[in-house]
Coordinates of C-alpha atoms in Angstrom, one line a residue:
M1 CA 8.3 63.5 59.8
S2 CA 7.2 67.2 60.0
F3 CA 9.8 69.9 60.0
S4 CA 7.4 72.4 61.7
S5 CA 9.2 72.1 65.0
Y6 CA 12.5 73.2 63.4
F7 CA 11.0 76.2 61.6
S8 CA 9.2 77.2 64.8
A9 CA 12.5 77.3 66.7
I10 CA 14.1 79.4 64.0
R11 CA 11.1 81.8 63.9
W12 CA 11.4 82.2 67.7
V13 CA 15.0 83.1 67.4
V14 CA 14.5 85.6 64.6
E15 CA 11.5 87.4 66.2
N16 CA 13.1 87.8 69.6
E17 CA 16.6 89.0 68.6
T18 CA 18.1 88.0 71.9
I19 CA 20.7 85.6 70.4
T20 CA 24.4 85.6 71.0
A21 CA 25.9 84.2 67.8
T22 CA 29.3 82.4 67.6
T23 CA 30.9 85.8 67.3
G24 CA 29.5 86.9 70.7
Q25 CA 27.4 89.7 69.1
K26 CA 23.7 90.0 68.9
A27 CA 22.6 89.2 65.4
G28 CA 19.9 91.2 63.7
K29 CA 17.0 89.6 61.9
N30 CA 18.5 89.9 58.5
G31 CA 21.8 88.4 59.8
L32 CA 19.9 85.5 61.4
Y33 CA 17.9 84.8 58.3
R34 CA 21.1 84.6 56.3
S35 CA 23.0 82.4 58.8
V36 CA 20.1 80.1 59.4
Y37 CA 18.1 80.0 56.2
G38 CA 21.2 80.3 54.1
T39 CA 22.2 76.8 55.3
L40 CA 18.7 75.3 55.2
G41 CA 19.3 73.2 52.2
G42 CA 22.2 71.5 53.8
W43 CA 20.4 71.4 57.2
V44 CA 17.5 69.3 55.9
R45 CA 19.9 66.8 54.3
N46 CA 21.9 66.4 57.5
D47 CA 21.4 63.6 59.9
L48 CA 18.6 64.4 62.3
N49 CA 20.5 62.5 65.0
D50 CA 22.3 65.8 65.7
Y51 CA 19.2 67.2 67.2
R52 CA 18.7 64.1 69.3
Y53 CA 22.4 64.3 70.5
F54 CA 21.9 67.9 71.4
A55 CA 18.7 67.2 73.4
E56 CA 20.3 64.3 75.2
V57 CA 23.4 66.4 76.2
V58 CA 21.2 69.1 77.6
A59 CA 18.9 66.7 79.4
H60 CA 21.9 64.9 81.0
G61 CA 23.7 68.1 81.8
G62 CA 26.9 67.4 79.9
F63 CA 28.6 65.4 77.2
A64 CA 30.0 62.7 79.5
A65 CA 26.7 61.7 81.0
A66 CA 24.9 61.9 77.7
G67 CA 27.6 59.7 76.1
R68 CA 27.1 57.1 78.8
A69 CA 23.4 57.1 78.3
L70 CA 23.6 56.9 74.5
Q71 CA 26.7 54.6 74.6
E72 CA 28.5 57.0 72.3
P73 CA 31.9 58.5 72.8
K74 CA 32.0 61.9 74.4
S75 CA 34.2 63.2 71.6
K76 CA 31.6 62.2 69.0
L77 CA 28.8 64.1 70.7
S78 CA 31.0 67.2 71.1
R79 CA 32.0 67.1 67.5
R80 CA 28.4 66.6 66.2
I81 CA 27.0 69.5 68.3
A82 CA 29.9 71.7 67.2
N83 CA 29.0 70.9 63.6
L84 CA 25.4 71.7 64.4
E85 CA 26.3 75.1 65.9
T86 CA 28.4 75.8 62.8
R87 CA 25.6 75.0 60.4
L88 CA 23.1 77.1 62.4
G89 CA 25.6 79.9 63.0
I90 CA 24.5 80.1 66.7
R91 CA 26.1 79.1 69.9
L92 CA 23.9 76.6 71.7
I93 CA 26.2 75.5 74.5
E94 CA 28.9 77.5 76.3
R95 CA 31.5 75.0 77.3
T96 CA 35.0 74.9 78.7
S97 CA 36.9 72.3 80.6
R98 CA 35.2 73.3 83.8
R99 CA 31.9 74.9 82.7
F100 CA 28.8 73.7 80.8
R101 CA 26.0 76.2 80.2
V102 CA 23.1 76.1 77.7
T103 CA 22.6 79.5 76.1
E104 CA 19.3 81.2 75.9
V105 CA 18.7 80.2 72.3
G106 CA 20.1 76.8 73.1
Q107 CA 17.4 76.3 75.8
A108 CA 14.7 77.4 73.4
F109 CA 16.1 75.1 70.7
Y110 CA 16.3 72.2 73.2
L111 CA 12.5 72.5 73.9
R112 CA 11.8 72.4 70.2
C113 CA 14.1 69.4 69.8
R114 CA 12.3 67.6 72.6
A115 CA 9.0 68.3 70.9
M116 CA 10.5 66.9 67.6
L117 CA 11.7 63.8 69.3
L118 CA 8.3 63.2 71.0
E119 CA 6.7 63.7 67.6
A120 CA 9.0 61.1 66.1
E121 CA 8.2 58.7 68.9
Q122 CA 4.5 59.2 68.2
A123 CA 5.1 58.5 64.5
D124 CA 6.9 55.3 65.5
A125 CA 4.0 54.4 67.8
V126 CA 1.5 54.8 64.9
I127 CA 3.4 52.2 62.8
A128 CA 3.9 49.9 65.8
E129 CA 0.2 50.1 66.5
T130 CA -0.8 49.1 63.0
Q131 CA 1.6 46.2 63.1
A132 CA 0.8 45.0 66.6
E133 CA -1.4 42.0 66.9
P134 CA -4.8 43.0 68.3
H135 CA -5.3 41.7 71.9
G136 CA -7.2 42.5 75.1
V137 CA -10.8 43.1 75.8
V138 CA -13.3 44.9 73.5
R139 CA -16.7 46.0 75.0
F140 CA -19.4 46.2 72.4
S141 CA -22.9 47.4 72.9
C142 CA -25.6 46.3 70.4
P143 CA -29.4 46.4 70.3
T144 CA -30.9 42.9 70.9
G145 CA -32.5 42.9 67.4
M146 CA -29.1 43.4 65.7
V147 CA -27.3 40.7 67.5
E148 CA -28.5 38.2 64.9
V149 CA -27.0 40.3 62.2
V150 CA -23.6 40.9 63.8
S151 CA -23.1 37.4 65.3
P152 CA -21.5 35.9 62.1
L153 CA -19.1 38.9 62.0
I154 CA -18.2 38.5 65.6
T155 CA -17.4 34.9 65.3
A156 CA -15.2 35.5 62.2
F157 CA -13.5 38.3 64.1
L158 CA -12.7 36.2 67.1
H159 CA -11.4 33.4 64.9
R160 CA -9.1 35.8 63.2
Y161 CA -7.8 37.4 66.4
P162 CA -7.4 34.7 69.0
K163 CA -5.9 37.1 71.6
V164 CA -9.0 39.3 71.7
R165 CA -11.8 38.8 74.2
L166 CA -15.2 40.3 73.4
Q167 CA -17.9 41.4 75.9
L168 CA -21.1 41.8 74.0
L169 CA -23.8 43.9 75.8
A170 CA -27.2 43.3 74.2
L171 CA -29.1 46.4 75.3
D172 CA -32.0 48.2 73.9
R173 CA -30.9 51.6 75.2
A174 CA -28.3 54.1 74.5
V175 CA -25.2 53.4 76.6
D176 CA -22.9 56.1 78.0
L177 CA -19.6 54.9 76.3
I178 CA -17.4 56.6 78.8
E179 CA -19.3 56.0 82.0
E180 CA -20.0 52.3 81.1
R181 CA -16.5 51.7 79.6
V182 CA -17.9 50.7 76.2
D183 CA -15.5 50.8 73.3
V184 CA -17.9 50.6 70.5
A185 CA -21.7 50.8 70.3
L186 CA -24.0 50.0 67.4
R187 CA -27.0 52.3 67.1
I188 CA -30.0 52.9 64.8
R189 CA -31.1 56.5 64.8
I190 CA -33.5 58.5 62.6
A191 CA -31.8 61.7 63.8
L192 CA -28.2 61.7 64.8
T193 CA -28.3 64.7 67.2
S194 CA -27.8 62.5 70.3
D195 CA -24.5 61.1 68.9
A196 CA -23.1 64.5 67.8
E197 CA -20.2 64.3 70.3
L198 CA -19.1 60.9 69.2
I199 CA -17.2 59.6 66.2
M200 CA -19.6 57.8 63.8
R201 CA -19.1 55.2 61.2
S202 CA -22.1 54.5 59.0
L203 CA -23.1 50.9 58.1
G204 CA -26.3 51.5 56.2
E205 CA -30.0 52.1 56.7
S206 CA -32.8 50.0 58.1
R207 CA -36.6 50.4 58.0
R208 CA -39.5 48.4 59.5
I209 CA -42.0 46.7 57.4
L210 CA -45.4 45.0 58.1
V211 CA -45.2 41.2 57.9
A212 CA -47.4 38.3 58.8
G213 CA -47.7 34.6 58.2
R214 CA -49.3 33.3 55.0
Q215 CA -52.5 32.6 57.0
W216 CA -53.2 36.4 56.6
A217 CA -52.7 36.5 52.9
N218 CA -56.4 37.3 52.3
H219 CA -55.8 40.7 53.9
A220 CA -53.3 41.7 51.3
G221 CA -54.5 44.6 49.1
K222 CA -56.9 46.0 51.7
P223 CA -56.6 49.7 52.9
I224 CA -54.0 50.4 55.6
S225 CA -56.9 51.3 57.9
A226 CA -57.7 47.5 58.0
L227 CA -54.6 47.0 60.1
A228 CA -56.5 48.3 63.1
G229 CA -58.7 45.2 63.1
L230 CA -55.8 42.6 63.1
P231 CA -53.9 41.2 66.1
T232 CA -50.4 42.7 66.4
L233 CA -46.9 41.6 67.6
A234 CA -44.6 44.3 68.9
T235 CA -41.0 44.6 69.8
Q236 CA -41.0 46.6 72.9
D237 CA -40.8 45.9 76.6
E238 CA -42.7 48.9 78.0
P239 CA -46.3 48.2 79.1
G240 CA -49.2 50.0 77.7
E241 CA -50.3 51.3 74.3
V242 CA -47.9 50.8 71.3
V243 CA -47.7 53.4 68.5
W244 CA -46.6 52.5 65.0
E245 CA -45.8 55.5 62.7
L246 CA -45.9 54.5 59.0
E247 CA -45.3 56.2 55.8
S248 CA -46.0 55.1 52.2
T249 CA -44.0 55.3 49.1
A250 CA -46.5 57.9 47.9
G251 CA -45.7 60.1 50.8
D252 CA -48.8 59.4 52.9
T253 CA -48.6 58.8 56.7
H254 CA -50.6 56.6 59.0
T255 CA -50.5 56.1 62.8
L256 CA -51.7 52.9 64.5
R257 CA -52.3 53.0 68.3
H258 CA -52.9 49.5 69.5
A259 CA -52.5 46.9 72.3
P260 CA -50.4 44.1 71.0
R261 CA -51.2 40.5 71.6
M262 CA -47.5 39.8 72.3
T263 CA -44.5 42.1 73.0
C264 CA -40.9 41.0 73.0
S265 CA -37.7 42.9 72.4
D266 CA -36.2 39.9 70.6
F267 CA -36.8 40.2 66.9
A268 CA -36.4 36.5 66.3
A269 CA -39.1 35.6 68.8
V270 CA -41.5 38.1 67.3
R271 CA -40.7 36.8 63.8
A272 CA -41.3 33.2 64.8
A273 CA -44.7 34.2 66.3
A274 CA -45.6 36.0 63.0
I275 CA -44.6 33.0 61.0
Q276 CA -47.0 30.9 63.2
G277 CA -49.9 33.2 62.3
L278 CA -50.3 34.9 65.7
G279 CA -50.5 38.4 64.2
V280 CA -48.9 41.2 62.2
A281 CA -45.4 42.3 63.1
F282 CA -43.6 45.5 62.4
L283 CA -40.0 44.3 62.0
P284 CA -36.8 45.7 60.5
D285 CA -36.5 44.6 56.9
H286 CA -33.1 43.0 57.5
S287 CA -34.6 40.6 60.1
C288 CA -37.3 39.4 57.7
R289 CA -35.5 39.0 54.5
E290 CA -34.8 35.3 54.7
A291 CA -38.3 34.4 56.0
L292 CA -39.8 36.4 53.2
A293 CA -37.6 34.7 50.6
Q294 CA -38.6 31.3 51.9
G295 CA -42.3 32.1 52.1
G296 CA -42.7 31.9 55.8
L297 CA -43.7 35.6 55.9
I298 CA -45.5 37.9 53.5
R299 CA -45.8 41.6 53.3
L300 CA -49.4 42.6 53.7
W301 CA -48.9 46.3 52.8
P302 CA -45.6 46.4 50.8
D303 CA -46.0 50.2 50.1
W304 CA -46.0 51.0 53.8
H305 CA -42.9 51.1 56.1
S306 CA -41.3 53.1 58.9
Q307 CA -39.0 56.1 58.3
A308 CA -35.5 54.9 57.6
G309 CA -33.1 54.7 60.5
R310 CA -29.3 55.0 60.1
V311 CA -27.4 52.1 61.3
H312 CA -24.0 53.2 62.6
L313 CA -21.1 52.5 65.0
V314 CA -20.1 55.1 67.6
F315 CA -16.9 55.4 69.5
T316 CA -15.2 58.2 71.4
T317 CA -12.1 58.9 69.4
R318 CA -10.2 58.1 66.2
R319 CA -6.7 58.7 67.7
G320 CA -5.2 56.3 70.1
L321 CA -7.7 53.4 69.6
P322 CA -6.3 50.1 70.8
P323 CA -5.5 47.8 67.8
A324 CA -8.2 45.4 69.0
V325 CA -10.9 48.1 69.0
R326 CA -9.8 49.4 65.6
A327 CA -9.8 46.0 64.1
F328 CA -13.3 45.2 65.5
I329 CA -14.7 48.5 64.0
D330 CA -13.1 47.7 60.6
C331 CA -14.5 44.1 60.8
L332 CA -18.1 45.3 61.4
A333 CA -17.9 48.2 58.9
G334 CA -16.4 46.1 56.1
G335 CA -18.1 42.8 56.9
F336 CA -21.8 43.4 56.5
P337 CA -23.0 41.1 53.8
A338 CA -24.6 42.6 50.7
G339 CA -28.3 43.3 51.4
A340 CA -28.0 42.9 55.2
L341 CA -29.2 46.5 55.5
S342 CA -31.2 48.7 53.2
D343 CA -29.2 50.8 50.8
K344 CA -31.6 53.7 51.0
A345 CA -34.9 54.6 52.5
G346 CA -38.2 54.3 50.6

C-alpha cells in the first residue's frame, strides 16, 4: 500500500501553518517537521487501523456512534486516537464530555485518511478480481476470415470457464466498441492509426498469398503479368472491380485490377473453390497453410504477397476489466498455435 496519502497530509499541514498543536500554540514549519517527521519511523510501524478508527469517528460524528458501527468499545477508539495525536504531535479532535469538534488539521487529515482507505479498498478489489471466477457475457468482434483461426481457442475458453457466455460477432468492418457494447475486437491493420485511442495487444502478422488448385500448376514460374489472364476468386462483398496490391520479396510492386469469377467474404468458401480449380485466390497465409501442406493448393507466385497486416486485439481500457474479459484476452493472446500467423512480413 502507498504512503503517498500520509505524506501529502503532512505536507499540507506544514505548508499552511494553520495548525493548533496539543499545546494550543501555532507550530512553525520547523517545529512541525520535528514533531511529525521525528516520529515517522515509529509511525510507519504502527497499526494503520488507527487511521481507519479516526476516519470512522469523524464520519459518524463521535466515538459512541463509531464504536457501534465498528463493534469496538468506545474507550478503545478514544485511546487509539489519543495515541495517534500524541505520535503526530497535533490535536485532531477537540473533545469534552459535552463537545466533539474536529480541528482544522483534523478535517484535512480526515480527507486524506478517507483517500487512503479508498485506495486500500481498491487494492483489495484488485486481488479479489484476480481471484474471482470469470463469469458473465463477453462480446467479441472478429473478421469472418479469422473465425476459423479463433474457434478452437474459443471452445477451449468456454470449457475452462463454464460461467462465461460468449457473443461472437463475425463482421468484416471496424466496430465501435463503446457504441456497440463490444468488449474485445480482433482486427488486422496495415496502419494502426485508426486504433490509436484503444488499448492494443498484438497477436502477430498476416499477409495474403496467391494460391490455386493443382490444375493450374503449369502457370507456375510465369511472369506476374500472366495473372491478368487467369480467373480469380476474391474475398469481398462489394460489387464492381477488385484491386489486388502485391509486392515481391525483391521489393517490386504489381497492381491487378480484375472482375473476379466469384466473390465471398468467407475464406473457407473461397479456399474450397480454389482447391476445386475455379481460379486463383488471394488469401491470408494462415488460412491456406493446411491445404498447401496437404497438396490441395499450390502457390503460383511464391515471391509475391500482400503487405503484412498486424493482427491484434483492441479493447477500451486496461483497468477495471471484468475477469471474464481479461481471461478471454489472455486466452486469445497466449493461445494462438505456433505458425498460426506469420512471425514477420516478407
